[in-house]
Short mmCIF file of C-alpha atoms and ligand atoms in Angstrom, two decimals:
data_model
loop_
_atom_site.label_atom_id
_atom_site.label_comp_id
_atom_site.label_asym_id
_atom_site.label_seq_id
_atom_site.Cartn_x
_atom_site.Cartn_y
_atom_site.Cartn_z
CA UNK A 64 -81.84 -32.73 73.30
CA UNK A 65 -84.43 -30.28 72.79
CA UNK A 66 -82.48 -26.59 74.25
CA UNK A 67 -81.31 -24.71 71.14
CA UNK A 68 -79.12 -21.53 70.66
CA UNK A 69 -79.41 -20.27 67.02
CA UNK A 70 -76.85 -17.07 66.89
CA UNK A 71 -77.98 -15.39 63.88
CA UNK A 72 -81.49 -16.93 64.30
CA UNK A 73 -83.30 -13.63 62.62
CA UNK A 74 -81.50 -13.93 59.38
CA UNK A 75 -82.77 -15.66 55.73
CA UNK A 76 -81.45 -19.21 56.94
CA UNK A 77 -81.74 -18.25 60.19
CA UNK A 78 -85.48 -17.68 60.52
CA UNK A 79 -86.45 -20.96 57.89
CA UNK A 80 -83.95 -22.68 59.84
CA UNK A 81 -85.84 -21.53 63.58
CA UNK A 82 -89.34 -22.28 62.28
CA UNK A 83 -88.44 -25.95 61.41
CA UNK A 84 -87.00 -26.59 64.73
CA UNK A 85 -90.17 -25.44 66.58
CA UNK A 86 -92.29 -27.26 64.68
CA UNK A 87 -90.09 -30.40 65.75
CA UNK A 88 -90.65 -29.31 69.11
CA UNK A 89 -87.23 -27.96 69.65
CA UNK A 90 -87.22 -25.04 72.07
CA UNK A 91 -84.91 -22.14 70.44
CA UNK A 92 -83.48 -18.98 71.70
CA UNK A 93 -82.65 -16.65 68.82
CA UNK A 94 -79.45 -14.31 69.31
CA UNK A 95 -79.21 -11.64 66.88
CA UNK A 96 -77.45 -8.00 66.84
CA UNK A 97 -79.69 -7.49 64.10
CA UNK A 98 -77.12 -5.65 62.44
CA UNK A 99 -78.14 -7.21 59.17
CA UNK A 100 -81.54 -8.52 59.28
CA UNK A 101 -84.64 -7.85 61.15
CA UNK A 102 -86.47 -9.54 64.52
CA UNK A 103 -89.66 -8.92 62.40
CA UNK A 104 -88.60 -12.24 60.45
CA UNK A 105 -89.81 -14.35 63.82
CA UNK A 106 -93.35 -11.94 63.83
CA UNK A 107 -93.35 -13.97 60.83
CA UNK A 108 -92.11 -17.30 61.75
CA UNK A 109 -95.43 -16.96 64.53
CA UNK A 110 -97.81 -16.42 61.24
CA UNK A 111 -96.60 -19.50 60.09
CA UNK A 112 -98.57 -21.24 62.90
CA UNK A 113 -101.51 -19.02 62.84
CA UNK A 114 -103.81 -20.13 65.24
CA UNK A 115 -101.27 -23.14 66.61
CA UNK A 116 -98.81 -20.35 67.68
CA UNK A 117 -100.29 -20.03 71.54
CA UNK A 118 -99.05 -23.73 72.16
CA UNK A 119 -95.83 -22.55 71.33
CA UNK A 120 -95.07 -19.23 72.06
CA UNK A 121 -93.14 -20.35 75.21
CA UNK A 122 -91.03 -22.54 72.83
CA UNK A 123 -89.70 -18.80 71.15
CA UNK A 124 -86.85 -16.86 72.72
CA UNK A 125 -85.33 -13.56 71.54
CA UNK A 126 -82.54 -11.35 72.51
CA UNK A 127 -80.81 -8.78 71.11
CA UNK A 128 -76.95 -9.05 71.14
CA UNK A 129 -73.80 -9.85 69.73
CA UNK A 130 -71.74 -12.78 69.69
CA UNK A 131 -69.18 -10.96 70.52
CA UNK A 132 -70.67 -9.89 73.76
CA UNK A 133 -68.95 -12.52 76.47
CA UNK A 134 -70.87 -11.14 79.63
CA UNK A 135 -74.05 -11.51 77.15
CA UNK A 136 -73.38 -14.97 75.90
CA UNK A 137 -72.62 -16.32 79.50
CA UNK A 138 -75.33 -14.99 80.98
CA UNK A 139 -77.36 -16.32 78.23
CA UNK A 140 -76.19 -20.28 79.28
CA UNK A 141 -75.81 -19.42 82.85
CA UNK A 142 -79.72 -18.37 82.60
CA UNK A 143 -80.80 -21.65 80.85
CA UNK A 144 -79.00 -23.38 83.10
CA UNK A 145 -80.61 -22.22 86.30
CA UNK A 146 -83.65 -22.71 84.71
CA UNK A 147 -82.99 -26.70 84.37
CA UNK A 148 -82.88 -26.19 80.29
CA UNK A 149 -79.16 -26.06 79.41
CA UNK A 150 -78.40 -25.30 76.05
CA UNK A 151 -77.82 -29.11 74.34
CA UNK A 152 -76.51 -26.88 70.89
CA UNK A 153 -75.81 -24.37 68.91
CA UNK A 154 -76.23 -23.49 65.58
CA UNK A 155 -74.09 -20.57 64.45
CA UNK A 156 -75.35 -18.34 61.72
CA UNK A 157 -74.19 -15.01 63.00
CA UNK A 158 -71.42 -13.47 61.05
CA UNK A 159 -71.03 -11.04 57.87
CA UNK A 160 -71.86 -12.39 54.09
CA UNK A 161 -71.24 -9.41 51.95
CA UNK A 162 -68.17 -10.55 49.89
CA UNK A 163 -68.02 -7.32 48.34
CA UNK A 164 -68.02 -5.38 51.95
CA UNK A 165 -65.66 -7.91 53.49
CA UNK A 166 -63.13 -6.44 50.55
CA UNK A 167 -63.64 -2.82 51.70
CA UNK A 168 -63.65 -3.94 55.17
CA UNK A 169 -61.93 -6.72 55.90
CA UNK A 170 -61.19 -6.26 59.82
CA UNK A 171 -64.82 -6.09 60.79
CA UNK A 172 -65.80 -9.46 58.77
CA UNK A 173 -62.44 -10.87 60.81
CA UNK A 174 -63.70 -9.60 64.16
CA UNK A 175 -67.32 -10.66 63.68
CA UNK A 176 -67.10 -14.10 61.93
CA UNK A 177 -63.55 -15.61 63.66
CA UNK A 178 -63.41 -13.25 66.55
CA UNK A 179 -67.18 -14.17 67.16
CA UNK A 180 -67.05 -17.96 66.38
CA UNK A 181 -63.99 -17.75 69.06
CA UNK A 182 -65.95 -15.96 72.27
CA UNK A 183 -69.08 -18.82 71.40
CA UNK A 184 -66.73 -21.71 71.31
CA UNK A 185 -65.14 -20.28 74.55
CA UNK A 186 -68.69 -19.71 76.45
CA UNK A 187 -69.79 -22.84 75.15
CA UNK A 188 -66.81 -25.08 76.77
CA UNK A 189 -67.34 -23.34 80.01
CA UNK A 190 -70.65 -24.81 80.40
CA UNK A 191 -69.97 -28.01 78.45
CA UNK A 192 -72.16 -27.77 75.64
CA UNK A 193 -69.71 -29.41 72.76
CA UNK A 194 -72.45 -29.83 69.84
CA UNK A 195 -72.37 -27.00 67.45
CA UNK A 196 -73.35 -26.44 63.44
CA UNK A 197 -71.50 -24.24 61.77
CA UNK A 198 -72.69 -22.04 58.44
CA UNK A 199 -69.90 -22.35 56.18
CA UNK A 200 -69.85 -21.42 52.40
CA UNK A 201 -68.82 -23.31 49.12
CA UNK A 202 -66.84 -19.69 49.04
CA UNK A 203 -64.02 -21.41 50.74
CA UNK A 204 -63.25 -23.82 47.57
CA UNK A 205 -60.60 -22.70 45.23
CA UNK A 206 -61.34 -22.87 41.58
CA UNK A 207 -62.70 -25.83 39.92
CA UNK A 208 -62.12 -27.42 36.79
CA UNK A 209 -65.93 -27.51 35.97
CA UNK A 210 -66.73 -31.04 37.82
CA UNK A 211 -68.46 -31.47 40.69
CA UNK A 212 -67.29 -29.99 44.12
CA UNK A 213 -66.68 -32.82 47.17
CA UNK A 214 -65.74 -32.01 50.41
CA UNK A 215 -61.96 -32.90 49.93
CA UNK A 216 -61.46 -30.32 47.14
CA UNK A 217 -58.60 -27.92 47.44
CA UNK A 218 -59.82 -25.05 49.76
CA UNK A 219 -58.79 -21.85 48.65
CA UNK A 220 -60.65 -18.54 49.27
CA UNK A 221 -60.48 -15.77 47.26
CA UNK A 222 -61.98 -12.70 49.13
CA UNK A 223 -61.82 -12.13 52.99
CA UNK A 224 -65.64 -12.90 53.16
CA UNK A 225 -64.50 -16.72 52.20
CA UNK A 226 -61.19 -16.48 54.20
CA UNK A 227 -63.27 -15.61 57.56
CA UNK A 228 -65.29 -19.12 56.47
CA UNK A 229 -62.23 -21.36 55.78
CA UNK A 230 -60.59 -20.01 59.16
CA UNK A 231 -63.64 -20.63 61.41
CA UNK A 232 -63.45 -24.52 59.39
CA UNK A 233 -60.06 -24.59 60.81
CA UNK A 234 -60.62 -23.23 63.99
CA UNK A 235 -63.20 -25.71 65.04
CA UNK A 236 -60.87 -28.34 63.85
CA UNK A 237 -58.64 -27.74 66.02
CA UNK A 238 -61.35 -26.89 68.53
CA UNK A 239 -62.39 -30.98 67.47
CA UNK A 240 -58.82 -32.00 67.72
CA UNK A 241 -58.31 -30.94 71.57
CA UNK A 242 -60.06 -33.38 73.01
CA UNK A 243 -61.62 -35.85 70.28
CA UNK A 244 -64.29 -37.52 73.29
CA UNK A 245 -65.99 -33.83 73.68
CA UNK A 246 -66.94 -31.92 70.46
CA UNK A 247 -69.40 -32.91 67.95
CA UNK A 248 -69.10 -30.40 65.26
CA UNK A 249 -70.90 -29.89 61.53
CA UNK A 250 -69.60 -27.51 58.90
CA UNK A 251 -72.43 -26.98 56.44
CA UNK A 252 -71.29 -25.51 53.31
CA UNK A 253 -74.13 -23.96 51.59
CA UNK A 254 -73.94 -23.71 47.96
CA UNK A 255 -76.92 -21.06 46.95
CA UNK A 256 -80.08 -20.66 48.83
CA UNK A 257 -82.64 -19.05 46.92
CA UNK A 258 -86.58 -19.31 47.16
CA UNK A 259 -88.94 -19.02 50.44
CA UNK A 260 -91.25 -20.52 52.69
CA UNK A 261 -94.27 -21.61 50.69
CA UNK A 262 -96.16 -19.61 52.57
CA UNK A 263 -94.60 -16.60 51.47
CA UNK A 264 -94.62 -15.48 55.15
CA UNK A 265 -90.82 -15.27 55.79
CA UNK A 266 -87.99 -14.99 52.93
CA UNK A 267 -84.96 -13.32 52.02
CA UNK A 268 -84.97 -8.83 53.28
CA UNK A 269 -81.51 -7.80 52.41
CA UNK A 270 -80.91 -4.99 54.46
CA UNK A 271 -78.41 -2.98 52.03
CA UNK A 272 -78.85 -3.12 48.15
CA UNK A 273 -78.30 -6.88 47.24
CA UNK A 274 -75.70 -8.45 45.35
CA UNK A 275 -76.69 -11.95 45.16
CA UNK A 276 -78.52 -12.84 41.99
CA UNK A 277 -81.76 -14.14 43.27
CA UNK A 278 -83.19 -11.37 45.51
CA UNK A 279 -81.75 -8.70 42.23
CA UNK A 280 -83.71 -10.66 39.54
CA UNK A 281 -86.72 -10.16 41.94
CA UNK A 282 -86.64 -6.33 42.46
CA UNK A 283 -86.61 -6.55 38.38
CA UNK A 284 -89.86 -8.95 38.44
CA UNK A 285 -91.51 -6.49 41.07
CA UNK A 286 -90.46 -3.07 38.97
CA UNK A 287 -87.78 -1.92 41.14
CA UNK A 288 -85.23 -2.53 38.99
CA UNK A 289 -85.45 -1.78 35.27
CA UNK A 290 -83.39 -4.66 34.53
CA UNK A 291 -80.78 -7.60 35.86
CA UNK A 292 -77.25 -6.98 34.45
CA UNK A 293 -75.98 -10.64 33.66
CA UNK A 294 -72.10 -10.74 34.31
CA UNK A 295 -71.19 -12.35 31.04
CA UNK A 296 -72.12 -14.52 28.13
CA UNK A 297 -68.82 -15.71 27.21
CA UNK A 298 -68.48 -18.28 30.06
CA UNK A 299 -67.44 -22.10 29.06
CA UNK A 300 -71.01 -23.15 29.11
CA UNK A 301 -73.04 -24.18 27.40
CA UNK A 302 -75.28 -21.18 27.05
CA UNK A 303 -72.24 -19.10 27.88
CA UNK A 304 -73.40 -17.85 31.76
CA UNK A 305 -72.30 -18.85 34.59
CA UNK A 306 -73.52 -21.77 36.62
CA UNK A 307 -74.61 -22.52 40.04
CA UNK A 308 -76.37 -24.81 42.10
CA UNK A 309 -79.22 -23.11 43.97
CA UNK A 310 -80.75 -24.31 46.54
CA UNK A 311 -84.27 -23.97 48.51
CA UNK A 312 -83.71 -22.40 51.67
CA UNK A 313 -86.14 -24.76 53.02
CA UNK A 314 -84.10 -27.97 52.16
CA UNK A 315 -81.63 -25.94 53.29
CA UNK A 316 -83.17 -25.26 57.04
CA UNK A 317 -84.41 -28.92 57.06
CA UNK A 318 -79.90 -30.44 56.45
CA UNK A 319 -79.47 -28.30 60.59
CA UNK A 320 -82.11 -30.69 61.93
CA UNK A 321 -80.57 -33.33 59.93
CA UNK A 322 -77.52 -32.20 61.48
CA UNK A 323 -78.60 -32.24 64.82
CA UNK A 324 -80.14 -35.37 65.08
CA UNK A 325 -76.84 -36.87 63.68
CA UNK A 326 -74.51 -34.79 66.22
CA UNK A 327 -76.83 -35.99 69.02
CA UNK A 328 -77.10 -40.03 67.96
CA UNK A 329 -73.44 -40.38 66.76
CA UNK A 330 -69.66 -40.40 68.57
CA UNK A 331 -68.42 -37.00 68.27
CA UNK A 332 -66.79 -35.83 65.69
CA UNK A 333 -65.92 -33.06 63.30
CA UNK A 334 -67.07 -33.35 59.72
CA UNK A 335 -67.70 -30.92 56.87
CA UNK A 336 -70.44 -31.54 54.37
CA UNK A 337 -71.42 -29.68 51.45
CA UNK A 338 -75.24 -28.39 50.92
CA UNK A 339 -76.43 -28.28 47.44
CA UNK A 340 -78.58 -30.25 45.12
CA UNK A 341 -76.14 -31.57 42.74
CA UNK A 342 -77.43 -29.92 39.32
CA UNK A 343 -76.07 -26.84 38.10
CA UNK A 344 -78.35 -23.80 36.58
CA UNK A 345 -77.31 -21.33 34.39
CA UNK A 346 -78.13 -17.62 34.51
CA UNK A 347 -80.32 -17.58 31.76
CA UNK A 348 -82.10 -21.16 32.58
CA UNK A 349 -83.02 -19.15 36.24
CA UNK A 350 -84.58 -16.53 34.53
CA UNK A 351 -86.54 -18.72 31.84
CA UNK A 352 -87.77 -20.88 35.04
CA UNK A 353 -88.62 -17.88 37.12
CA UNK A 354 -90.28 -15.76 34.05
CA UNK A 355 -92.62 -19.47 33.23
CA UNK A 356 -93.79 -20.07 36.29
CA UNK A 357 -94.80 -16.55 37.91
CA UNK A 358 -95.62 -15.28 34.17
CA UNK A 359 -93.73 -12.21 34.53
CA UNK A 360 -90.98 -10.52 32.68
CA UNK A 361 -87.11 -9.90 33.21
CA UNK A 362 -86.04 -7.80 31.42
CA UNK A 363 -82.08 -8.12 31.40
CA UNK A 364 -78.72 -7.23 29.58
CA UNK A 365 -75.27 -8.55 29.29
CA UNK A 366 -72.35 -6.88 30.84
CA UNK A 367 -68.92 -7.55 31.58
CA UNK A 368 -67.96 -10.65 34.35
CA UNK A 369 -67.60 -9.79 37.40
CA UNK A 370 -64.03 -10.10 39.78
CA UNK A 371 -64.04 -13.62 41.48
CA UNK A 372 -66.70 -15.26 39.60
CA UNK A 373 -66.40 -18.29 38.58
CA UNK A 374 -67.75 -20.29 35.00
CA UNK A 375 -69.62 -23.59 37.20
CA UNK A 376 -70.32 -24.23 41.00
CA UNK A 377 -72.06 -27.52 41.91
CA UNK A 378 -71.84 -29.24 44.64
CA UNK A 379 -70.82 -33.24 44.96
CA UNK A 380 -74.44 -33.96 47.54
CA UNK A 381 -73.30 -37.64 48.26
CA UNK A 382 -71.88 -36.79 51.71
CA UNK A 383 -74.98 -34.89 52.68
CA UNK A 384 -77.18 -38.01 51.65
CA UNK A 385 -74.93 -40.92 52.87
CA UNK A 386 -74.11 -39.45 56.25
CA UNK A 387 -77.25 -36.73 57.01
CA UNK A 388 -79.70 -39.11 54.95
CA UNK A 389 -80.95 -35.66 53.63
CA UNK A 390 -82.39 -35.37 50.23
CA UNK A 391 -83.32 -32.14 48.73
CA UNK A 392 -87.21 -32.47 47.58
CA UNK A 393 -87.74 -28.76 45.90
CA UNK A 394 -86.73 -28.00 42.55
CA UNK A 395 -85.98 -24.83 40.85
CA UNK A 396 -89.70 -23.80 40.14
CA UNK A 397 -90.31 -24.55 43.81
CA UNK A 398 -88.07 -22.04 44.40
CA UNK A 399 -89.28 -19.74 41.91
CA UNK A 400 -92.33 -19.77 42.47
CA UNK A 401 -92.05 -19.54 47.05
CA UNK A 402 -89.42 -16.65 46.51
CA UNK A 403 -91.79 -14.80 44.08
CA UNK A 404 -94.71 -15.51 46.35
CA UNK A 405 -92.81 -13.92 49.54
CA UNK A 406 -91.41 -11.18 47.23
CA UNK A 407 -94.97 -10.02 46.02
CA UNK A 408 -96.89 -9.69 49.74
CA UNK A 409 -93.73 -8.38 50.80
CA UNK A 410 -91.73 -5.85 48.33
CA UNK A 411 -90.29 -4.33 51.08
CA UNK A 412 -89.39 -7.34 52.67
CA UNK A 413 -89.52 -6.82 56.65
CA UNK A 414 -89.09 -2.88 56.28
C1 UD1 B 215 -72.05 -15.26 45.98
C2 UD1 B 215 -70.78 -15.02 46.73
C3 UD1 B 215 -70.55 -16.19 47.64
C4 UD1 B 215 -71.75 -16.43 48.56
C5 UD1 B 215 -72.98 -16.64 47.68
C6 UD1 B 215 -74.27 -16.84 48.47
C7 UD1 B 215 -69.40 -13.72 45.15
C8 UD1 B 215 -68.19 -13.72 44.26
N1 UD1 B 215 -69.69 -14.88 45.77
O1 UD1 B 215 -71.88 -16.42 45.21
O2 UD1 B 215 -69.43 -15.92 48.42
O3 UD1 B 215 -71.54 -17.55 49.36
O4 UD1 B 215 -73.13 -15.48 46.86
O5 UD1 B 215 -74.61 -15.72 49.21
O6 UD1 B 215 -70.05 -12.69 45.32
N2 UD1 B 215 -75.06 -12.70 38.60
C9 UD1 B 215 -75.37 -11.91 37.52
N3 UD1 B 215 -75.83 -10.66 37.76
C10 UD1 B 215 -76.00 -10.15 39.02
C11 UD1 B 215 -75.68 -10.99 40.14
C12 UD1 B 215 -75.20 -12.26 39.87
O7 UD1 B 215 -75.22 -12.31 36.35
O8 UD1 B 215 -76.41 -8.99 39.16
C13 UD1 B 215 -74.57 -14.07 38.34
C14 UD1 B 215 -73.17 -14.31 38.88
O9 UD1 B 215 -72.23 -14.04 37.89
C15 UD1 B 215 -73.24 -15.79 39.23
C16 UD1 B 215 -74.71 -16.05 39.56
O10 UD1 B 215 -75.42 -14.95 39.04
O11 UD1 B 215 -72.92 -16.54 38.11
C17 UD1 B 215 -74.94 -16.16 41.05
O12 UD1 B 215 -74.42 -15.00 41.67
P1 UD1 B 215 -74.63 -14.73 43.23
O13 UD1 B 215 -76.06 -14.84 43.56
O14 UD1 B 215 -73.95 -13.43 43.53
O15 UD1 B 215 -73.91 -15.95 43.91
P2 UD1 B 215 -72.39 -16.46 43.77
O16 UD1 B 215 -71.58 -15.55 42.93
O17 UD1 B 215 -72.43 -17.88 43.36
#
C-alpha cells in the first residue's frame, strides 16, 4: 500500500494530514475544488522539506476538482491504474464544515458531503479499491450529560452540518454491510483541532470570517480583532465556560496513518473511533494558556451563549489507543504556541 487519494487534501487537516504521509513515503494525489481552502497550503507542505523536497516532488499530485465530478474521479483511478499505481485508499476530507452556513444552506452541505461521499464510494467500487477513512465530527453526538463521549453514545445531530456527518456514518455502514469480505472503512470523529505544524509553515486559512474559537482568538492576538466575544459564563463549569477537548492537528494527521496501517494489516471492517485527547479545556483556561506562552494579550468580553452549544465536549480516547495504538503527544501549549507561530509569519494565512 503506498497509492493514496486524499479528497480534500488542500484543507487544515488535509494538508498536515498529506505532509505526514509523504514523509512515510506514501505517494498522494490531492483532490480539491478549492472551494474552501487554498492549493498554496501544499507550496507549503514542499517548505516543510526544504532542501529534501527534490527526492520527493514526484511523490506530490494535484488536481483541481470536485468530488462530485464522476467523469473526473474515474479518470482520476482509471489514470493510476494504467500507470501500474492503483489507488490502495482514500482518505475523504472533502465536504462543507460551516455549521452556521449548512443552516442557511442546507441543500448544498447535502449535495457536497452525502451526494459527494456517494459518487467516491461508487468510483471507488468500480475499480475495487474498498479501504477508505472517513472525516467525521463529534458534531454527530447528541447532548451529553457532562461525562466523557465513547463511540456508542446516542448520535443525534443538531444542525444539518452534523446531519450530513451522521448520514455519510450510515451510509458507509451500509456500504460495509453489502459485502462484509470487501470494505475496510474508518470513521474518525474529530473532536477540536487547533494549533499548527511546528514549523509554522502550514496551519489553519479560513477562507470566510471564522467561527471556530481558535483561529478568532488569534486574529485578536495579531490585532485584527479588538476582542474575542466568549459565549457565556454561566455554563455548569467550573469556571462557568464552556468546555472542549482540543486537539493538535498534528496528532490529529498522524490517527489517518494510524488508520491506514490498521485498514491495510487487519480483516475488513467498519469501525468508528473518536479523535480527541481525553481532557477537557475551558474557554478561559485556552486563553490563559495561549496569552502565557506567546506573551501576548486577549483582550475579551462575555456575551450571551450561543444556539447549539453545548456546557462540556470530551472525548472517551480509549478506542483510538486500544485499536489505532495512537497516543496524542502535544499538549495545549504545543498547540498554542505552533498555531501562534503559523499565525504570526502568516496573518493572512495563504491569501
Ligand atoms: C464547532 C462546531 C462543530 C465543529 C467544530 C470544529 C458549532 C455549534 N459546532 O464546535 O460542529 O465540528 O466547531 O470545527 O459551531 N466560543 C466562544 N466565542 C467564539 C467562538 C467560540 O466563546 O467566538 C466558544 C464556544 O462557545 C465553544 C468553544 O469556544 O465553547 C469552542 O467553539 P468552536 O471553536 O466554535 O467549536 P465547537 O463549538 O466545539
Amino acid at each position: 500500500m503506498n497509492n493514496v487519494l486524499l479528497t480534500g487534501g488542500t484543507g487544515y487537516i488535509g494538508s498536515h494530514t498529506c505532509l505526514i504521509l509523504l514523509k512515510q513515503g506514501f505517494k498522494v494525489i490531492v483532490l480539491d475544488s478549492c472551494i474552501s481552502s487554498s492549493s498554496k497550503s501544499l507550496e507549503g507542505v514542499k517548505k516543510v522539506f526544504g532542501k529534501d523536497w527534490d527526492s520527493f516532488s514526484d511523490k506530490l499530485q494535484f488536481i483541481k476538482g470536485d468530488i462530485n465530478n464522476f467523469g473526473l474521479l474515474k479518470q482520476l483511478f482509471q489514470e493510476n491504474i494504467l500507470l501500474g499505481e492503483p489507488i490502495d485508499g482514500v482518505i475523504h476530507f472533502a465536504g462543507l464544515k460551516s455549521v452556521k452556513d449548512s443552516i442557511i444552506k442546507p441543500i448544498e452541505y447535502w449535495e457536497s458531503n452525502v451526494m459527494g461521499t456517494i459518487n467516491l464510494i461508487k468510483v471507488m467500487n468500480l475499480f475495487s479499491c474498498y479501504k477508505i477513512i472517513f472525516s467525521s465530527s463529534a458534531t454527530i453526538y447528541g447532548i451529553n450529560k457532562g461525562e466523557k463521549i465513547k463511540e456508542t453514545s446516542d448520535i443525534s445531530p443538531v444542525n444539518p452540518y452534523g446531519s450530513t456527518k451522521a448520514t455519510v456514518e450510515r451510509l458507509l455502514q451500509d456500504t460495509y454491510l453489502s459485502d462484509k469480505s470487501k470494505w475496510s472503512i474508518m470513521k474518525l470523529r474529530y473532536f477540536n483541532p487547533i494549533g499548527a505544524h511546528a514549523s509554522g509553515l502550514i496551519g489553519e486559512s479560513p477562507l470566510q470570517s471564522p467561527n471556530n474559537i481558535f483561529p478568532l482568538l488569534m486574529d485578536v492576538a495579531a490585532g485584527r480583532k479588538k476582542e474575542l466575544k466568549i459565549f457565556g459564563n454561566d455554563w455548569d463549569t467550573f469556571d462557568g465556560t464552556c468546555i472542549r477537548d482540543y486537539v493538535h492537528v498534528m496528532d490529529l494527521a498522524e490517527a489517518h496513518v494510524k488508520s491506514f496501517e490498521y485498514l491495510f494489516s487487519t480483516e475488513p471492517a467498519c469501525i468508528s473511533i473518536n479523535i480527541g485527547t481525553g481532557k477537557g479545556t475551558s474557554v478561559l483556561e485556552l486563553i490563559n494558556v495561549f496569552k502565557k506562552v506567546n506573551l501576548v494579550d486577549i483582550k475579551f468580553s462575555f456575551t450571551s451563549r450561543r444556539k447549539g452549544d453545548l456546557s462540556c465536549v470530551v472525548a472517551d480516547n480509549s478506542k483510538a489507543k486500544e485499536v489505532l495504538g495512537w497516543n496524542p503527544t502535544r499538549n495545549l501549549s504545543d498547540m498554542c504556541r505552533d498555531g501562534w507561530k503559523w499565525k504570526k509569519s502568516n496573518p493572512y494565512g495563504y491569501k
